[in-house]
Coordinates of C-alpha atoms and ligand atoms in Angstrom, one line a residue:
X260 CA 42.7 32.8 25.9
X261 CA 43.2 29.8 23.2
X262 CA 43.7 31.6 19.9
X263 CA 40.8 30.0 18.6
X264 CA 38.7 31.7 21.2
X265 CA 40.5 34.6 20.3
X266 CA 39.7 34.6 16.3
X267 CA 35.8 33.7 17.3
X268 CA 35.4 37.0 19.1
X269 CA 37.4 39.0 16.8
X270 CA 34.9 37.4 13.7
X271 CA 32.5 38.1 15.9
X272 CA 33.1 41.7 16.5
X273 CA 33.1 42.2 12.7
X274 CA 30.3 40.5 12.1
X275 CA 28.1 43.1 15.1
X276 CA 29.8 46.0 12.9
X277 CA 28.9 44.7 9.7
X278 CA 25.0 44.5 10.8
X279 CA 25.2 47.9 12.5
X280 CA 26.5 49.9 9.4
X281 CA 23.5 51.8 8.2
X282 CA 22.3 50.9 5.1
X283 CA 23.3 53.2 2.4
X284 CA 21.8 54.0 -1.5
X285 CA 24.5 53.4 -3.2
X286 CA 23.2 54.4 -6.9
X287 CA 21.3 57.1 -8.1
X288 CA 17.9 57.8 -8.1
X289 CA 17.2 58.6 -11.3
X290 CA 14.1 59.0 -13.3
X291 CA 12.9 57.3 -16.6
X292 CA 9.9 56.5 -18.2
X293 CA 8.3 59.8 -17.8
X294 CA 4.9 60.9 -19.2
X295 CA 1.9 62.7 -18.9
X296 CA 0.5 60.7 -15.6
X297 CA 3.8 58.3 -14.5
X298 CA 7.4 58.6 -13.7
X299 CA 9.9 56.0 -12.9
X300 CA 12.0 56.6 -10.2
X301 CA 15.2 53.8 -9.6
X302 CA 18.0 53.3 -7.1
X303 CA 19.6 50.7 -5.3
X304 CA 20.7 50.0 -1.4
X305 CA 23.6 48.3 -0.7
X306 CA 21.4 45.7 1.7
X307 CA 18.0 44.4 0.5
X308 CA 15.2 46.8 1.7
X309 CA 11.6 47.8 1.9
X310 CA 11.4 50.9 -0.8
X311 CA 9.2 53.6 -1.4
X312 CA 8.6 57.2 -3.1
X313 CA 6.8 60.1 -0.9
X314 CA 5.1 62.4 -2.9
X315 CA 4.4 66.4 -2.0
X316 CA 3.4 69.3 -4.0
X317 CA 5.8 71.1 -6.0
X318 CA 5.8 74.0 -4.0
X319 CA 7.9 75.6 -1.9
X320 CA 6.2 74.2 1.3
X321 CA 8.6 72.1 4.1
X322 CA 8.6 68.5 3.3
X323 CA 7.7 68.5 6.7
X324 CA 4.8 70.4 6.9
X325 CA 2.6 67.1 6.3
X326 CA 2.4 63.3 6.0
X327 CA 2.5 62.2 2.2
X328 CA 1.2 59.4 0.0
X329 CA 3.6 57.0 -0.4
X330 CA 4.3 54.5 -3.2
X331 CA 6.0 51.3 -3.4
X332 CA 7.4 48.6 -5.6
X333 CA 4.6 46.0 -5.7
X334 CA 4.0 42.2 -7.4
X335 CA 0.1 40.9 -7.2
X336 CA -0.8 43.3 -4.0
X337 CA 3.0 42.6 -2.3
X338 CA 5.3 45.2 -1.8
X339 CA 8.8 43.7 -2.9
X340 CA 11.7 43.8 0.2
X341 CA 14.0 41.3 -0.9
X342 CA 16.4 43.1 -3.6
X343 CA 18.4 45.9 -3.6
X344 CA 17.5 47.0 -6.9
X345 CA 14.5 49.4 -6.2
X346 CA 12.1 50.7 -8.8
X347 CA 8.7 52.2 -7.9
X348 CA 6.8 53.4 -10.8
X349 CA 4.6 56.6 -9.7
X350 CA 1.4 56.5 -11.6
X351 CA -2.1 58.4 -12.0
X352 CA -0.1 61.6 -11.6
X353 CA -1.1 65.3 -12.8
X354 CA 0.1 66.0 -16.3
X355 CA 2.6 69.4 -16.5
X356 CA 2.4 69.2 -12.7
X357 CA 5.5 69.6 -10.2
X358 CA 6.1 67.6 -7.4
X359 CA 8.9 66.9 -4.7
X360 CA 9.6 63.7 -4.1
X361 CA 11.7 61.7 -1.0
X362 CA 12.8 58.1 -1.6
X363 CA 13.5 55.8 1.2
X364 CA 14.7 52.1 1.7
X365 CA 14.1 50.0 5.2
X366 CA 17.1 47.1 5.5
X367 CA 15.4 44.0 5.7
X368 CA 18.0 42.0 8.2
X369 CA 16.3 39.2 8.5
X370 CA 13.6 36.7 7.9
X371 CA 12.4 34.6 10.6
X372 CA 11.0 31.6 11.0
X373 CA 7.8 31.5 8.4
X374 CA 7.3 34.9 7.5
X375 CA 8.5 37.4 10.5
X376 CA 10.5 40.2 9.0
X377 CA 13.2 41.9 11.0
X378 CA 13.8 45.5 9.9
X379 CA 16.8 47.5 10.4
X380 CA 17.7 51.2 9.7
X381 CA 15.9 53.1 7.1
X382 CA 17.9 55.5 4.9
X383 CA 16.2 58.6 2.6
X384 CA 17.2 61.4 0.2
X385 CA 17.8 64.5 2.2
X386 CA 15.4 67.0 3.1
X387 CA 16.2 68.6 5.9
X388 CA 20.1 70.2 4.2
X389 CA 18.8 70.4 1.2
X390 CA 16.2 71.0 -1.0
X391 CA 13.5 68.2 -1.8
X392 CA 14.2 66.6 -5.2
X393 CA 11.5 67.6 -7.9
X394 CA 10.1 67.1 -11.0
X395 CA 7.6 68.2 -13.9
X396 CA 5.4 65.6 -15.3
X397 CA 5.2 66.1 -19.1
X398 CA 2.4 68.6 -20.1
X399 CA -0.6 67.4 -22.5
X400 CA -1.1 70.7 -24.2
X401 CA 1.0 72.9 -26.2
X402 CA 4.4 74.5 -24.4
X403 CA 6.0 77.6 -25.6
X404 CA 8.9 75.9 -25.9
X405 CA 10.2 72.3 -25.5
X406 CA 14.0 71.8 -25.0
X407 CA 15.9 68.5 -24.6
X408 CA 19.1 67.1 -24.9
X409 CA 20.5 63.9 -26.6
X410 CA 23.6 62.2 -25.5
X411 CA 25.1 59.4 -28.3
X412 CA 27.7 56.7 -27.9
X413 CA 29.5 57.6 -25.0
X414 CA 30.9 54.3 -24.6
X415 CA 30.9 54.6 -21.3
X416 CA 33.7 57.6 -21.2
X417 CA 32.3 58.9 -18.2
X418 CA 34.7 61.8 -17.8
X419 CA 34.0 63.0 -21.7
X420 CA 30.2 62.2 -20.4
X421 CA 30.7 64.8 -17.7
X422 CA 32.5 67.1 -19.5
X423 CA 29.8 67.4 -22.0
X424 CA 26.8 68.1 -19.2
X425 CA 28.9 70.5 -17.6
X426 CA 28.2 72.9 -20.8
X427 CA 24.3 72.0 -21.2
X428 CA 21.8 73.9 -18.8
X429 CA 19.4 71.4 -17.4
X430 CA 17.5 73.4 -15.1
X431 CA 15.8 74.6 -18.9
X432 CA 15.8 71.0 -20.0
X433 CA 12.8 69.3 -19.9
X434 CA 14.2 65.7 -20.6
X435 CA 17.5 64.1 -21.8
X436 CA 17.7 61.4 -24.7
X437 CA 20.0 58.9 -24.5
X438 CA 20.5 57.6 -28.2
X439 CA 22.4 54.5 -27.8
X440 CA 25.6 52.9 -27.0
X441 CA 25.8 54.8 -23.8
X442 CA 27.3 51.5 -22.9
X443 CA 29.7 49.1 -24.7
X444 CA 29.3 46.0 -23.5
X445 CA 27.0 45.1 -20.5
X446 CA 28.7 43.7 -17.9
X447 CA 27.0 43.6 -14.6
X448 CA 25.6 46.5 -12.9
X449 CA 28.6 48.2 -11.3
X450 CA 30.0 48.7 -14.5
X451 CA 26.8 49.8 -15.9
X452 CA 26.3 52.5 -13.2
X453 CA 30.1 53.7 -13.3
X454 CA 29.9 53.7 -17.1
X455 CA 27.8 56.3 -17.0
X456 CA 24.6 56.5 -14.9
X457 CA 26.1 57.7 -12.2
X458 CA 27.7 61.1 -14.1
X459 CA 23.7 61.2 -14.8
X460 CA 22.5 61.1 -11.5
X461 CA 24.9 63.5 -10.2
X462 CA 24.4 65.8 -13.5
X463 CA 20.7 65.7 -14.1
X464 CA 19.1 62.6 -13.9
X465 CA 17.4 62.9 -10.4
X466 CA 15.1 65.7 -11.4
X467 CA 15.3 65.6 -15.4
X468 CA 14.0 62.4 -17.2
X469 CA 16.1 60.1 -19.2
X470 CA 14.4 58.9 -22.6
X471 CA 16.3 55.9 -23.3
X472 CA 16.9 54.5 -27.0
X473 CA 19.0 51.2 -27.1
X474 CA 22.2 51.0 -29.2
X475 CA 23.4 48.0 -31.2
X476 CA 26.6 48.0 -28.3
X477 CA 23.6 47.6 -25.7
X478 CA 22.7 44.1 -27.1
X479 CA 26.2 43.1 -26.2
X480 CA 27.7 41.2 -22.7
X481 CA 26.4 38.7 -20.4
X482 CA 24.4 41.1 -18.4
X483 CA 22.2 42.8 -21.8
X484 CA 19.4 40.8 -21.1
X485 CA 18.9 42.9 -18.1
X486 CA 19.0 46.1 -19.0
X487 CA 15.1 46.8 -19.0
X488 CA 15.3 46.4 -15.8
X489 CA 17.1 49.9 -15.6
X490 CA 14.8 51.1 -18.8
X491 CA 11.4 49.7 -17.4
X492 CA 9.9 51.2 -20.4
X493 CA 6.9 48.8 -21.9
X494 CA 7.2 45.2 -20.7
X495 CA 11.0 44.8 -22.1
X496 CA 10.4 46.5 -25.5
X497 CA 13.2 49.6 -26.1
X498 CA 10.5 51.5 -28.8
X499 CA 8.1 54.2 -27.0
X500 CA 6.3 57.5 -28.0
X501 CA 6.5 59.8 -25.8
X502 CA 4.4 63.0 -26.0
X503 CA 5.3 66.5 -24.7
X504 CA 2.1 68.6 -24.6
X505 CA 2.3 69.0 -28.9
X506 CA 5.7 67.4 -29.4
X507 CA 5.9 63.4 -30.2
X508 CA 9.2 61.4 -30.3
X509 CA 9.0 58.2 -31.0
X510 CA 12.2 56.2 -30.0
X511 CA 12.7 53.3 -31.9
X512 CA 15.2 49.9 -31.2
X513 CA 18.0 49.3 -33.8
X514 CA 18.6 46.1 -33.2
X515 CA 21.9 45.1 -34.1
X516 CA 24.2 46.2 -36.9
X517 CA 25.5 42.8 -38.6
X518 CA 23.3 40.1 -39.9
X519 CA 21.9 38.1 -36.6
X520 CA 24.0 34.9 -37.8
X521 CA 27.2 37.0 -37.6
X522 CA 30.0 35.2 -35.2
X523 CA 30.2 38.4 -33.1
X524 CA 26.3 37.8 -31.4
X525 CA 27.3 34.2 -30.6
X526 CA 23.9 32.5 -31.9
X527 CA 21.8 35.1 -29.4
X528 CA 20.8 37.7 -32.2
X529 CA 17.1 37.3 -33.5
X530 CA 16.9 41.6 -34.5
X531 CA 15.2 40.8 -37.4
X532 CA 12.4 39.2 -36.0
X533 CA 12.0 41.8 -33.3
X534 CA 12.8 44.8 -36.0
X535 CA 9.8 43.6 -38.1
X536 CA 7.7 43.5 -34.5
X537 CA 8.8 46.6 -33.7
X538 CA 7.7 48.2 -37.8
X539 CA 4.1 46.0 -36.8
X540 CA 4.0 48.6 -34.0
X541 CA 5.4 51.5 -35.6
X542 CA 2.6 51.2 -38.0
X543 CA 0.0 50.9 -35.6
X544 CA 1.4 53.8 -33.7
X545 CA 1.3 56.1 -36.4
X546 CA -2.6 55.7 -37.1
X547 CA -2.9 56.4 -33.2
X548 CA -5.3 59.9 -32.0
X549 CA -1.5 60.7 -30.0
X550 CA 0.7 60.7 -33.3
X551 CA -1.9 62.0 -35.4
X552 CA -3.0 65.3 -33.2
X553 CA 1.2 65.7 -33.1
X554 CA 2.2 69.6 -34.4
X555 CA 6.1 68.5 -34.3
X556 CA 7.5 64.6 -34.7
X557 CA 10.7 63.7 -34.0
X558 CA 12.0 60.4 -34.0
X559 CA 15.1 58.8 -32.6
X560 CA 17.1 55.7 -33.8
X561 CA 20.8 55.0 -32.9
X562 CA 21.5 53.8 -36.5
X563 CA 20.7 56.1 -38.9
X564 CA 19.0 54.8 -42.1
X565 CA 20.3 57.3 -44.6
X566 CA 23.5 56.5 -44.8
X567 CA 25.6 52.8 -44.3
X568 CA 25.1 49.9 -46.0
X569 CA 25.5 47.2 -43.4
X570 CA 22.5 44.5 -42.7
X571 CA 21.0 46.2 -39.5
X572 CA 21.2 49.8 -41.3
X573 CA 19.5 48.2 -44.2
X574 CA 16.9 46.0 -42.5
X575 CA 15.8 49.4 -40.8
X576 CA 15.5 51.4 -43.9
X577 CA 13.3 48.5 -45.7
X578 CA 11.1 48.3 -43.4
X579 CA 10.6 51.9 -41.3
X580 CA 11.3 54.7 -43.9
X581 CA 8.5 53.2 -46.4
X582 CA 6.5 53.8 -42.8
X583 CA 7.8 57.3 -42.1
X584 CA 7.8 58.4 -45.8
X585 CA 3.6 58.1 -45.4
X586 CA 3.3 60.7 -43.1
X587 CA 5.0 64.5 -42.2
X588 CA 7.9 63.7 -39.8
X589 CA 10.3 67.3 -39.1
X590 CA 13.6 65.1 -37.6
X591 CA 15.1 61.7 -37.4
X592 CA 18.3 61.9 -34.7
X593 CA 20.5 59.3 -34.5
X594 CA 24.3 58.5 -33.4
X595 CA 26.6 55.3 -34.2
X596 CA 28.3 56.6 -36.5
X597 CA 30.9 58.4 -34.4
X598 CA 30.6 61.0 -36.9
X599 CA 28.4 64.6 -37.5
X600 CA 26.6 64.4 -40.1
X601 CA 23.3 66.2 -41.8
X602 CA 21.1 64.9 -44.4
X603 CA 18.8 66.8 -45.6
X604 CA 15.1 65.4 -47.1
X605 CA 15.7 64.1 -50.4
X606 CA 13.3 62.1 -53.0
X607 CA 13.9 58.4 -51.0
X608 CA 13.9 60.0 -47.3
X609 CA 10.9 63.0 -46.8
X610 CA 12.3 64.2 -43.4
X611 CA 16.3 65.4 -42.7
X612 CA 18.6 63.0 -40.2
X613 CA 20.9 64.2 -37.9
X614 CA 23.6 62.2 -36.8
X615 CA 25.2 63.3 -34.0
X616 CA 29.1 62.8 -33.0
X617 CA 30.7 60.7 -30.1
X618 CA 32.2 63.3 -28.6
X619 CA 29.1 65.8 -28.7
X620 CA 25.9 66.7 -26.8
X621 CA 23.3 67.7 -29.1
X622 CA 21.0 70.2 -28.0
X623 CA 17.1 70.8 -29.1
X624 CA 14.4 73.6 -28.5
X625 CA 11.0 73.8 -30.2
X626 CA 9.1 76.6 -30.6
X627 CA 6.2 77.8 -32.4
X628 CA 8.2 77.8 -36.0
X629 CA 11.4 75.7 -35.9
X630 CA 13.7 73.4 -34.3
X631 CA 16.2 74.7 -33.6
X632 CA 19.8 72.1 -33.1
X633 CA 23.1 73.0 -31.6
X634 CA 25.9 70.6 -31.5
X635 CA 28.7 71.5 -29.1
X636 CA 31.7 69.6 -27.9
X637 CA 33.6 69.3 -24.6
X638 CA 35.3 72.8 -24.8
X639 CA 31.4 74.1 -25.7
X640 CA 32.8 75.3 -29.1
X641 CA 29.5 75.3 -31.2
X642 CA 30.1 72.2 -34.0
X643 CA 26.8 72.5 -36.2
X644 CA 23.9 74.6 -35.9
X645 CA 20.5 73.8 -37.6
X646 CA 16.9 75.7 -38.0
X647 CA 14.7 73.6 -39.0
X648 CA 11.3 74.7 -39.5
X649 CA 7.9 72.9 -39.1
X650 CA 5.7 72.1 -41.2
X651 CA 2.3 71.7 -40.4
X652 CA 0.7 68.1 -41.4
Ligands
FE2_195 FE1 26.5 52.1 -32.4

């Protein structure tokens, strides 16, 4: 046989054994955007596929017992099977309901001729070794307690990252805040994922809801602009309020910490702009029947305005605490500064800030009376410890 023969079959060969490795997930999933009727849920293939989300009861019934609704990914009435980015938002759900969920992607080999589509293998979550994953949709009325977590400025140290979930209890967390710089600079989305997402997934993030506030770092890199589509909170914008049952957090977008003209954002920065859309909103938001009816607010900012004198720190102040000073707000959280720090409410600023370290997890439960903080490191030594009670509007 020529040689040439020889290295066609050989290429050959690798190419059949390419096509029949089964298609794997190779991040996550991991859920986001959670509130009292919807849920994100987002993973990705390592071959484009056909995605979707079965939904079952929360109950301790077999995920095999019946055939369940499923939900997919879908554009005008299309169901999406060309990426291997998969995000299927579950909506009209039950609010402070449980539910099991199954995710599954179908490899889409091949497209042929006009419109045929040849499928491969399909891969799922596991059900039959283990349990199925599950989650809580957030609850409209008043809990007994709400507990959370906040994670700040990891910088994608994924090993502090893991050290520091290893000492919080999620199975009593109802969601987890991310508050900025969980990233430093976005590069593409391996990095993004080994940064830190995947210490999530593996942690928490399948069954417990990530709240996502965005970090002046997370502005940075050629691959920032898409980062929504891993925080598909409302059409691209990084500021939400969230309600659980009584409890509002409103996360709110920092922006950037220089003036938009410094060197650093290579002529891309426009945060004031967007900062004074954003305050627009804020404003709106905190005449809404949601706010309003709210027995505890919290809100979350990765800069904190209380203390730093640098443009984006200043811009923030001028134009949100004038907002936040008109009405009763119990906590601001924030990170960036690398640094623990409390400030309590003074004559400029009428609620207290805490500004969590980089090398802490900052951990939250409301009750009927107070909030209560604990700030613990990566040998879960206790750092800080805060009561801070509520005050009715
Ligand atoms: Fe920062």
């Amino acid at each position: 046989m020529k040689i040439k023969q020889l290295f066609f079959l050989i290429c050959l060969q690798c190419f059949t054994v390419l096509m029949a490795q089964d298609i794997k997930i190779t991040h996550g999933p991991y859920l986001c955007n959670m509130t009292q009727d919807e849920v994100s849920v987002i993973w990705t293939t390592d071959k484009p596929a056909l995605s979707w989300v079965e939904l079952a009861p929360g109950d301790n019934q077999s995920f095999y017992a019946t055939e369940h609704p499923r939900y997919y990914e879908t554009i005008a009435g299309r169901r999406l099977s060309t990426s291997t980015f998969h995000c299927i938002k579950l909506k009209n759900l039950k609010p402070g309901t449980r539910y099991n969920y199954r995710i599954f992607s179908k490899e889409v080999r091949s497209w042929e001729g006009s419109g045929k589509v040849l499928y491969g293998n399909t891969v799922a979550s596991n059900v039959f070794r283990k349990k199925p994953l599950s989650f809580s949709t957030f609850p409209c009325n008043y809990a007994d307690t709400v507990s959370f977590v906040m994670f700040n400025d990891i910088h994608e140290r994924y090993e502090l990252f893991e050290k520091l979930c290893k000492n919080t209890g999620f199975n009593k967390t109802d969601f987890v805040v991310f508050n900025g710089d969980m990233s430093s600079y976005l590069v593409d989305e391996a990095r993004l994922f080994h940064g830190y997402i995947d210490v999530a997934v593996k942690e928490f993030a399948k069954e417990t809801p990530i709240l996502f506030a965005k970090g002046n770092h997370e502005n940075r890199g050629v691959y920032a602009d898409k980062l929504c589509k891993y925080y598909p909170a409302s059409e691209g914008r990084f500021y939400q309020l969230y309600k659980y049952g009584d409890v509002c957090v409103i996360v709110l977008d920092c922006g950037e910490d220089k003036p938009d003209s410094d060197i650093e954002y290579a002529g891309l920065a426009n945060y004031d702009s967007y900062r004074e859309e954003e305050a627009r909103w804020l404003g709106q938001v905190l005449e809404t029947k949601e706010f309003v009816d709210s027995r505890v607010r919290i809100v979350v900012c990765h800069i904190p305005f209380i203390t730093g004198d640098w443009h984006g720190c200043l811009h923030l102040k001028k134009l949100f605490l004038p907002l936040l000073n008109s009405v009763k707000i119990d906590l601001m959280l924030s990170g960036h500064t690398h640094a623990y720090s409390f400030h309590p409410a003074d004559a400029h600023c009428s609620f207290p800030t805490i500004v969590n370290d980089d090398e802490t997890v900052l951990k939250c439960e409301i009750d009927s009376e107070n909030i209560k903080i604990r700030i613990v490191d990566q040998d879960n030594r206790l750092v800080a410890e805060h009561f801070i009670k509520i005050i009715s509007k």
